[in-house]
XYZ file of C-alpha atoms in Angstrom:
272
model
C -14.431 -52.584 -136.477
C -15.024 -53.796 -132.575
C -18.514 -52.384 -131.830
C -17.613 -52.297 -128.277
C -15.184 -49.293 -129.098
C -17.955 -47.061 -129.279
C -18.523 -45.778 -125.727
C -21.728 -46.346 -124.086
C -22.878 -49.040 -126.439
C -25.198 -51.725 -124.972
C -26.354 -55.438 -125.859
C -23.633 -55.961 -128.027
C -23.354 -59.607 -126.924
C -27.008 -59.952 -128.361
C -26.078 -60.980 -131.848
C -28.318 -58.424 -133.217
C -27.822 -56.083 -135.856
C -26.908 -52.338 -134.426
C -29.150 -49.577 -134.843
C -28.218 -45.891 -135.779
C -31.418 -43.967 -135.464
C -33.051 -40.610 -134.597
C -34.161 -37.565 -136.538
C -32.772 -36.112 -139.707
C -31.948 -32.754 -137.975
C -31.781 -31.694 -134.408
C -34.775 -29.241 -134.335
C -34.897 -28.613 -130.663
C -34.196 -29.908 -127.373
C -37.695 -31.333 -126.531
C -38.024 -33.230 -129.723
C -34.707 -34.899 -129.552
C -35.096 -36.108 -125.959
C -38.565 -37.309 -126.868
C -37.491 -39.501 -130.050
C -34.134 -40.675 -128.038
C -36.596 -41.926 -124.888
C -38.769 -43.856 -127.180
C -36.037 -45.421 -129.530
C -33.892 -46.167 -126.264
C -36.936 -48.008 -124.820
C -37.582 -50.244 -127.685
C -33.968 -51.085 -128.349
C -33.442 -51.987 -124.905
C -36.492 -54.403 -124.584
C -35.310 -55.749 -128.132
C -31.728 -55.986 -126.964
C -30.375 -53.992 -129.991
C -27.308 -51.848 -129.833
C -28.123 -48.420 -130.246
C -26.555 -45.103 -131.288
C -28.753 -41.993 -131.245
C -28.390 -39.938 -134.581
C -28.982 -36.346 -135.371
C -27.512 -33.807 -137.541
C -26.371 -30.508 -135.818
C -26.548 -29.000 -139.139
C -27.633 -29.738 -142.472
C -25.265 -28.150 -144.906
C -26.458 -30.205 -148.157
C -29.533 -28.561 -148.852
C -31.033 -28.033 -152.560
C -32.524 -24.498 -151.630
C -30.889 -21.516 -150.011
C -34.336 -21.301 -147.659
C -34.339 -24.970 -146.552
C -33.972 -25.647 -142.766
C -30.178 -26.038 -142.055
C -30.173 -25.918 -138.144
C -30.714 -24.226 -134.826
C -26.935 -23.306 -134.333
C -24.037 -25.370 -134.334
C -23.341 -25.112 -130.438
C -26.705 -25.065 -129.498
C -27.439 -28.430 -131.450
C -24.248 -30.206 -130.369
C -25.067 -29.695 -126.750
C -28.422 -31.266 -127.411
C -26.571 -34.033 -128.781
C -24.433 -34.372 -125.656
C -27.684 -33.824 -123.221
C -29.258 -36.898 -124.824
C -26.194 -38.987 -124.381
C -26.009 -37.943 -120.723
C -29.540 -38.474 -120.051
C -30.173 -41.837 -121.568
C -26.583 -43.184 -120.940
C -26.316 -43.783 -125.045
C -23.668 -42.923 -127.725
C -24.608 -40.186 -130.211
C -23.604 -39.765 -134.012
C -23.766 -36.323 -136.254
C -22.554 -35.705 -139.540
C -19.916 -33.220 -140.450
C -19.423 -31.069 -143.561
C -16.279 -29.066 -143.244
C -12.720 -30.082 -141.851
C -13.161 -27.841 -138.930
C -16.348 -29.407 -137.979
C -14.520 -33.003 -136.958
C -12.725 -31.447 -133.893
C -15.577 -29.461 -132.958
C -18.259 -32.245 -133.476
C -15.850 -34.769 -131.386
C -15.928 -32.936 -128.256
C -19.565 -33.895 -128.158
C -20.433 -37.103 -129.894
C -18.853 -40.540 -130.120
C -19.253 -41.229 -133.891
C -18.437 -38.739 -136.824
C -20.554 -39.364 -139.794
C -19.062 -38.162 -143.398
C -22.048 -37.551 -145.889
C -22.312 -39.295 -149.114
C -21.789 -36.254 -151.272
C -18.406 -35.695 -149.378
C -17.038 -38.984 -148.789
C -14.364 -38.721 -151.449
C -13.065 -35.412 -149.633
C -9.663 -36.443 -148.353
C -9.030 -33.807 -146.062
C -12.598 -34.191 -144.539
C -12.356 -37.975 -143.836
C -8.787 -37.477 -142.483
C -9.694 -34.814 -140.130
C -12.692 -37.171 -138.922
C -10.369 -40.028 -138.559
C -7.474 -37.987 -136.639
C -9.837 -37.405 -133.792
C -9.949 -40.991 -132.898
C -13.605 -41.318 -132.827
C -15.377 -43.989 -134.722
C -15.898 -42.932 -138.436
C -19.117 -43.731 -140.350
C -18.490 -43.286 -144.216
C -21.744 -42.981 -146.510
C -21.296 -44.634 -149.586
C -21.737 -41.761 -152.425
C -24.655 -42.019 -154.412
C -22.503 -42.138 -157.479
C -19.728 -44.765 -155.949
C -19.382 -48.629 -156.560
C -19.396 -50.531 -153.289
C -15.753 -51.613 -154.369
C -14.526 -48.078 -154.599
C -15.409 -47.461 -150.819
C -12.313 -49.781 -149.717
C -10.288 -46.636 -150.873
C -12.304 -44.371 -148.156
C -11.863 -47.009 -145.394
C -8.292 -47.117 -146.175
C -7.721 -43.181 -145.637
C -9.379 -43.558 -142.027
C -6.920 -46.528 -141.327
C -3.987 -44.987 -142.741
C -4.803 -42.365 -140.193
C -4.176 -44.809 -137.596
C -7.938 -45.336 -136.645
C -9.404 -48.690 -137.573
C -12.510 -47.729 -135.994
C -14.493 -47.151 -139.135
C -17.720 -48.437 -140.756
C -19.438 -48.132 -144.237
C -23.065 -47.015 -144.892
C -25.014 -47.787 -148.235
C -27.529 -45.282 -148.945
C -28.628 -46.321 -152.051
C -27.326 -45.583 -155.619
C -28.423 -42.866 -158.008
C -31.056 -44.296 -160.543
C -31.585 -41.795 -163.487
C -32.147 -38.292 -161.773
C -34.963 -38.426 -159.140
C -34.589 -41.999 -157.938
C -32.447 -44.313 -155.713
C -31.954 -48.198 -155.823
C -30.114 -50.398 -153.265
C -27.772 -53.151 -154.794
C -27.907 -55.824 -152.516
C -24.678 -57.116 -154.000
C -22.778 -54.486 -152.650
C -23.313 -55.646 -148.928
C -21.159 -58.737 -148.919
C -18.771 -56.722 -151.060
C -18.445 -54.154 -148.423
C -18.233 -56.333 -145.645
C -15.201 -57.942 -146.823
C -13.189 -54.720 -145.655
C -15.459 -53.150 -143.407
C -18.253 -53.103 -140.876
C -21.448 -52.386 -143.097
C -24.742 -50.641 -142.433
C -27.672 -50.420 -144.552
C -29.275 -46.784 -144.568
C -32.730 -47.724 -145.195
C -34.794 -44.294 -145.205
C -32.029 -42.428 -147.387
C -32.339 -45.264 -149.798
C -35.792 -44.440 -150.589
C -35.431 -40.770 -151.364
C -36.391 -39.272 -154.566
C -34.051 -36.244 -154.845
C -34.188 -33.639 -157.410
C -37.550 -32.539 -157.296
C -38.794 -29.803 -159.319
C -39.595 -28.047 -156.008
C -36.161 -28.244 -154.524
C -37.516 -30.623 -151.904
C -36.397 -34.387 -151.912
C -39.304 -36.834 -152.023
C -39.541 -40.530 -150.572
C -41.131 -44.128 -150.358
C -41.686 -44.267 -146.778
C -44.026 -47.260 -147.180
C -40.921 -49.133 -148.546
C -39.003 -48.781 -145.536
C -39.701 -52.355 -144.016
C -39.122 -53.901 -147.285
C -35.955 -52.513 -147.804
C -34.935 -53.115 -144.172
C -36.012 -56.973 -144.392
C -33.881 -57.511 -147.319
C -31.048 -55.659 -145.693
C -31.112 -58.143 -142.521
C -31.338 -60.945 -145.026
C -28.179 -59.892 -146.788
C -26.247 -59.914 -143.745
C -25.907 -56.076 -142.867
C -24.042 -55.583 -139.855
C -26.226 -52.623 -138.840
C -28.976 -50.512 -139.837
C -29.327 -46.607 -140.213
C -32.798 -44.975 -140.429
C -34.589 -41.578 -139.362
C -37.386 -41.231 -137.280
C -39.763 -38.500 -136.175
C -43.170 -38.315 -134.155
C -44.374 -35.834 -136.965
C -42.770 -36.644 -139.900
C -45.150 -34.394 -142.169
C -44.129 -31.331 -139.919
C -40.160 -32.386 -139.637
C -37.959 -29.533 -140.700
C -35.745 -32.108 -142.791
C -36.203 -34.851 -144.886
C -40.012 -35.463 -143.516
C -40.726 -37.225 -146.909
C -38.697 -40.607 -146.320
C -38.503 -40.579 -142.440
C -40.309 -43.301 -140.337
C -43.320 -42.652 -138.062
C -41.842 -43.278 -134.633
C -45.062 -44.855 -133.940
C -44.135 -47.858 -136.062
C -40.639 -48.553 -134.932
C -41.312 -50.873 -132.361
C -43.187 -53.183 -134.740
C -40.558 -52.547 -137.465
C -37.869 -53.855 -135.478
C -39.626 -56.456 -133.790
C -40.142 -58.198 -137.341
C -36.266 -57.244 -138.267
C -35.236 -58.918 -134.921
C -37.264 -62.177 -135.722
C -35.528 -62.291 -139.195
C -32.105 -61.780 -137.811
C -32.563 -64.637 -135.629
C -33.506 -66.902 -138.491
C -30.663 -65.583 -140.492
C -28.280 -66.660 -137.437
C -29.476 -70.049 -137.457
C -28.246 -70.770 -141.007
Protein backbone atom coordinates (compact mmCIF):
# COMPACT_ATOMS: atom_id res chain seq x y z
CA UNK A 1 0.00 0.00 0.00
CA UNK A 2 1.24 3.48 -0.87
CA UNK A 3 0.84 5.63 2.24
CA UNK A 4 0.49 8.69 0.02
CA UNK A 5 -2.92 7.39 -1.09
CA UNK A 6 -4.30 8.49 2.27
CA UNK A 7 -5.52 12.09 1.86
CA UNK A 8 -3.79 14.82 3.89
CA UNK A 9 -1.06 12.53 5.23
CA UNK A 10 2.27 14.29 5.72
CA UNK A 11 5.95 13.48 6.37
CA UNK A 12 5.86 10.38 4.18
CA UNK A 13 9.40 11.04 2.94
CA UNK A 14 10.84 10.95 6.47
CA UNK A 15 11.45 7.17 6.45
CA UNK A 16 9.72 7.00 9.82
CA UNK A 17 7.01 4.59 10.89
CA UNK A 18 3.51 6.04 10.53
CA UNK A 19 1.15 6.48 13.47
CA UNK A 20 -2.56 5.79 13.97
CA UNK A 21 -3.34 7.46 17.29
CA UNK A 22 -6.12 9.04 19.27
CA UNK A 23 -8.73 8.20 21.91
CA UNK A 24 -10.53 4.89 22.00
CA UNK A 25 -13.91 6.55 21.51
CA UNK A 26 -15.11 10.02 20.59
CA UNK A 27 -16.51 11.31 23.89
CA UNK A 28 -17.09 14.87 22.71
CA UNK A 29 -15.71 17.64 20.52
CA UNK A 30 -13.49 19.35 23.08
CA UNK A 31 -11.67 16.16 24.09
CA UNK A 32 -11.13 15.07 20.49
CA UNK A 33 -9.72 18.43 19.41
CA UNK A 34 -7.53 18.63 22.52
CA UNK A 35 -5.98 15.22 21.88
CA UNK A 36 -5.61 15.81 18.14
CA UNK A 37 -3.90 19.18 18.65
CA UNK A 38 -1.25 17.66 20.90
CA UNK A 39 -0.58 14.60 18.74
CA UNK A 40 -0.35 16.74 15.60
CA UNK A 41 2.15 19.00 17.37
CA UNK A 42 4.32 16.04 18.39
CA UNK A 43 4.18 14.16 15.09
CA UNK A 44 4.91 17.32 13.10
CA UNK A 45 7.96 17.97 15.24
CA UNK A 46 9.21 14.38 14.86
CA UNK A 47 8.19 14.09 11.16
CA UNK A 48 5.93 11.08 11.75
CA UNK A 49 3.14 10.48 9.22
CA UNK A 50 -0.04 10.71 11.28
CA UNK A 51 -3.68 9.60 11.11
CA UNK A 52 -6.05 10.64 13.91
CA UNK A 53 -7.96 7.66 15.36
CA UNK A 54 -11.31 7.73 17.12
CA UNK A 55 -14.22 5.28 17.23
CA UNK A 56 -17.56 6.87 16.41
CA UNK A 57 -19.25 4.05 18.31
CA UNK A 58 -18.19 1.03 20.34
CA UNK A 59 -20.38 -1.93 19.47
CA UNK A 60 -18.32 -4.75 20.97
CA UNK A 61 -18.71 -4.14 24.73
CA UNK A 62 -18.83 -6.83 27.41
CA UNK A 63 -21.68 -5.23 29.36
CA UNK A 64 -24.90 -3.70 28.10
CA UNK A 65 -24.39 -0.67 30.34
CA UNK A 66 -20.92 0.13 28.91
CA UNK A 67 -20.38 3.40 27.02
CA UNK A 68 -20.99 2.92 23.30
CA UNK A 69 -20.95 6.45 21.93
CA UNK A 70 -22.48 9.91 21.78
CA UNK A 71 -24.48 9.26 18.62
CA UNK A 72 -23.19 8.13 15.24
CA UNK A 73 -23.62 11.30 13.20
CA UNK A 74 -22.50 13.55 16.05
CA UNK A 75 -19.26 11.59 16.52
CA UNK A 76 -18.58 11.37 12.78
CA UNK A 77 -19.00 15.13 12.44
CA UNK A 78 -16.41 15.57 15.18
CA UNK A 79 -14.01 13.36 13.26
CA UNK A 80 -14.57 15.52 10.19
CA UNK A 81 -13.93 18.66 12.27
CA UNK A 82 -10.65 17.21 13.55
CA UNK A 83 -9.58 16.57 9.96
CA UNK A 84 -10.55 20.05 8.79
CA UNK A 85 -9.10 21.84 11.82
CA UNK A 86 -5.68 20.18 11.78
CA UNK A 87 -5.47 19.09 8.12
CA UNK A 88 -4.92 15.43 9.03
CA UNK A 89 -6.55 12.19 7.86
CA UNK A 90 -8.82 10.25 10.20
CA UNK A 91 -9.67 6.61 10.85
CA UNK A 92 -12.65 4.99 12.57
CA UNK A 93 -13.87 1.42 12.96
CA UNK A 94 -17.11 0.06 11.56
CA UNK A 95 -19.24 -2.83 12.79
CA UNK A 96 -22.10 -3.27 10.34
CA UNK A 97 -22.28 -3.28 6.54
CA UNK A 98 -24.30 -0.06 6.50
CA UNK A 99 -21.64 1.69 8.56
CA UNK A 100 -19.17 1.57 5.67
CA UNK A 101 -20.81 4.03 3.30
CA UNK A 102 -21.92 6.27 6.18
CA UNK A 103 -18.47 6.52 7.80
CA UNK A 104 -16.75 6.90 4.42
CA UNK A 105 -18.50 10.26 4.04
CA UNK A 106 -16.56 11.57 7.05
CA UNK A 107 -13.21 9.74 7.39
CA UNK A 108 -10.29 8.66 5.24
CA UNK A 109 -9.59 5.15 6.55
CA UNK A 110 -12.09 2.47 7.58
CA UNK A 111 -11.05 -0.04 10.20
CA UNK A 112 -12.42 -3.55 10.63
CA UNK A 113 -12.34 -4.66 14.29
CA UNK A 114 -10.48 -7.85 15.13
CA UNK A 115 -13.64 -9.64 16.21
CA UNK A 116 -15.19 -8.99 12.79
CA UNK A 117 -12.33 -9.43 10.36
CA UNK A 118 -13.70 -12.75 9.05
CA UNK A 119 -17.05 -11.11 8.16
CA UNK A 120 -16.78 -11.14 4.37
CA UNK A 121 -19.69 -8.80 3.68
CA UNK A 122 -18.35 -6.20 6.13
CA UNK A 123 -14.83 -6.31 4.69
CA UNK A 124 -16.21 -6.06 1.16
CA UNK A 125 -18.48 -3.14 2.08
CA UNK A 126 -15.48 -1.24 3.45
CA UNK A 127 -13.35 -2.07 0.40
CA UNK A 128 -16.02 -0.96 -2.06
CA UNK A 129 -16.04 2.57 -0.64
CA UNK A 130 -12.58 3.03 -2.16
CA UNK A 131 -11.20 4.16 1.20
CA UNK A 132 -8.04 2.69 2.69
CA UNK A 133 -9.01 -0.31 4.83
CA UNK A 134 -7.23 -1.31 8.04
CA UNK A 135 -7.85 -4.95 8.97
CA UNK A 136 -7.29 -5.78 12.62
CA UNK A 137 -5.92 -9.31 12.98
CA UNK A 138 -8.34 -11.47 14.92
CA UNK A 139 -7.05 -12.47 18.34
CA UNK A 140 -7.92 -16.02 17.27
CA UNK A 141 -6.19 -15.91 13.87
CA UNK A 142 -2.71 -16.75 12.68
CA UNK A 143 -0.66 -14.11 10.85
CA UNK A 144 -0.69 -16.33 7.75
CA UNK A 145 -4.49 -16.51 7.67
CA UNK A 146 -4.78 -12.72 7.41
CA UNK A 147 -3.67 -13.02 3.78
CA UNK A 148 -7.20 -14.14 2.95
CA UNK A 149 -8.73 -11.05 4.58
CA UNK A 150 -6.36 -8.88 2.57
CA UNK A 151 -7.38 -10.71 -0.61
CA UNK A 152 -11.03 -9.90 0.05
CA UNK A 153 -10.22 -6.19 -0.09
CA UNK A 154 -8.05 -6.55 -3.18
CA UNK A 155 -10.68 -8.60 -4.99
CA UNK A 156 -13.01 -5.62 -4.57
CA UNK A 157 -10.54 -3.61 -6.70
CA UNK A 158 -9.02 -1.85 -3.71
CA UNK A 159 -5.27 -2.12 -3.15
CA UNK A 160 -5.24 0.32 -0.24
CA UNK A 161 -5.21 -2.20 2.59
CA UNK A 162 -3.15 -2.73 5.71
CA UNK A 163 -3.10 -5.30 8.50
CA UNK A 164 -2.80 -4.51 12.21
CA UNK A 165 -1.64 -7.05 14.78
CA UNK A 166 -3.37 -6.46 18.11
CA UNK A 167 -2.11 -9.49 19.99
CA UNK A 168 -3.26 -13.08 20.29
CA UNK A 169 -5.36 -14.59 23.07
CA UNK A 170 -3.29 -16.27 25.78
CA UNK A 171 -5.66 -18.23 27.96
CA UNK A 172 -8.91 -16.47 28.79
CA UNK A 173 -7.72 -13.16 30.20
CA UNK A 174 -4.45 -12.11 28.62
CA UNK A 175 -2.88 -11.18 25.28
CA UNK A 176 0.56 -11.83 23.82
CA UNK A 177 2.30 -10.48 20.71
CA UNK A 178 4.03 -13.05 18.55
CA UNK A 179 6.59 -10.87 16.79
CA UNK A 180 7.26 -13.63 14.26
CA UNK A 181 4.00 -12.54 12.68
CA UNK A 182 5.29 -9.09 11.72
CA UNK A 183 7.60 -10.18 8.85
CA UNK A 184 5.04 -12.82 7.84
CA UNK A 185 2.29 -10.23 7.33
CA UNK A 186 4.67 -7.72 5.76
CA UNK A 187 5.07 -10.19 2.91
CA UNK A 188 1.51 -9.48 1.77
CA UNK A 189 0.43 -6.16 3.30
CA UNK A 190 1.52 -2.98 5.01
CA UNK A 191 1.74 -4.02 8.65
CA UNK A 192 0.92 -2.12 11.82
CA UNK A 193 1.31 -3.06 15.48
CA UNK A 194 -1.49 -2.06 17.82
CA UNK A 195 0.52 -1.46 20.96
CA UNK A 196 -2.21 -0.60 23.44
CA UNK A 197 -4.78 -3.27 22.56
CA UNK A 198 -2.02 -5.87 22.63
CA UNK A 199 -1.76 -5.13 26.34
CA UNK A 200 -5.41 -5.69 27.14
CA UNK A 201 -6.52 -8.17 29.76
CA UNK A 202 -10.00 -9.11 28.55
CA UNK A 203 -12.75 -11.22 30.11
CA UNK A 204 -12.43 -9.77 33.60
CA UNK A 205 -15.14 -10.79 36.06
CA UNK A 206 -16.19 -7.14 36.34
CA UNK A 207 -17.05 -7.06 32.63
CA UNK A 208 -14.52 -4.24 32.11
CA UNK A 209 -11.31 -5.03 30.23
CA UNK A 210 -8.06 -4.54 32.14
CA UNK A 211 -4.62 -3.67 30.76
CA UNK A 212 -0.88 -3.28 31.25
CA UNK A 213 -0.10 0.31 30.14
CA UNK A 214 3.29 0.21 31.88
CA UNK A 215 4.39 -2.18 29.10
CA UNK A 216 3.49 0.16 26.20
CA UNK A 217 7.03 1.31 25.51
CA UNK A 218 8.41 -2.24 25.73
CA UNK A 219 5.97 -3.56 23.13
CA UNK A 220 6.36 -0.49 20.91
CA UNK A 221 10.16 -0.76 20.94
CA UNK A 222 9.98 -4.42 19.99
CA UNK A 223 7.60 -3.59 17.15
CA UNK A 224 9.95 -1.01 15.70
CA UNK A 225 12.87 -3.43 16.05
CA UNK A 226 10.99 -6.10 14.08
CA UNK A 227 10.26 -3.67 11.27
CA UNK A 228 6.58 -2.71 11.51
CA UNK A 229 5.49 -0.11 8.99
CA UNK A 230 3.25 1.68 11.46
CA UNK A 231 2.11 1.83 15.06
CA UNK A 232 -1.40 2.08 16.45
CA UNK A 233 -1.96 3.36 19.96
CA UNK A 234 -4.75 4.93 21.91
CA UNK A 235 -4.12 7.94 24.12
CA UNK A 236 -6.10 10.19 26.44
CA UNK A 237 -5.26 13.12 28.72
CA UNK A 238 -7.16 11.41 31.57
CA UNK A 239 -7.12 7.63 31.01
CA UNK A 240 -8.52 6.87 34.47
CA UNK A 241 -11.73 8.67 33.55
CA UNK A 242 -11.91 7.75 29.87
CA UNK A 243 -15.24 6.23 28.90
CA UNK A 244 -13.72 3.31 26.99
CA UNK A 245 -10.51 1.26 27.32
CA UNK A 246 -8.94 3.57 29.88
CA UNK A 247 -7.08 0.66 31.49
CA UNK A 248 -4.69 0.23 28.57
CA UNK A 249 -4.49 3.70 27.00
CA UNK A 250 -1.34 5.80 27.09
CA UNK A 251 -1.49 9.00 29.09
CA UNK A 252 -1.09 11.82 26.55
CA UNK A 253 1.53 13.36 28.85
CA UNK A 254 3.99 10.59 27.98
CA UNK A 255 3.44 10.44 24.22
CA UNK A 256 6.19 12.81 23.08
CA UNK A 257 8.93 11.07 25.06
CA UNK A 258 7.78 7.66 23.84
CA UNK A 259 7.64 8.68 20.18
CA UNK A 260 11.03 10.41 20.43
CA UNK A 261 12.56 7.19 21.69
CA UNK A 262 10.87 5.15 18.96
CA UNK A 263 12.04 7.54 16.23
CA UNK A 264 15.61 7.12 17.50
CA UNK A 265 15.25 3.33 17.38
CA UNK A 266 13.78 3.50 13.88
CA UNK A 267 16.72 5.63 12.72
CA UNK A 268 19.14 3.01 14.05
CA UNK A 269 17.19 0.17 12.40
CA UNK A 270 17.21 2.07 9.10
CA UNK A 271 21.01 2.14 9.20
CA UNK A 272 21.27 -1.66 9.04
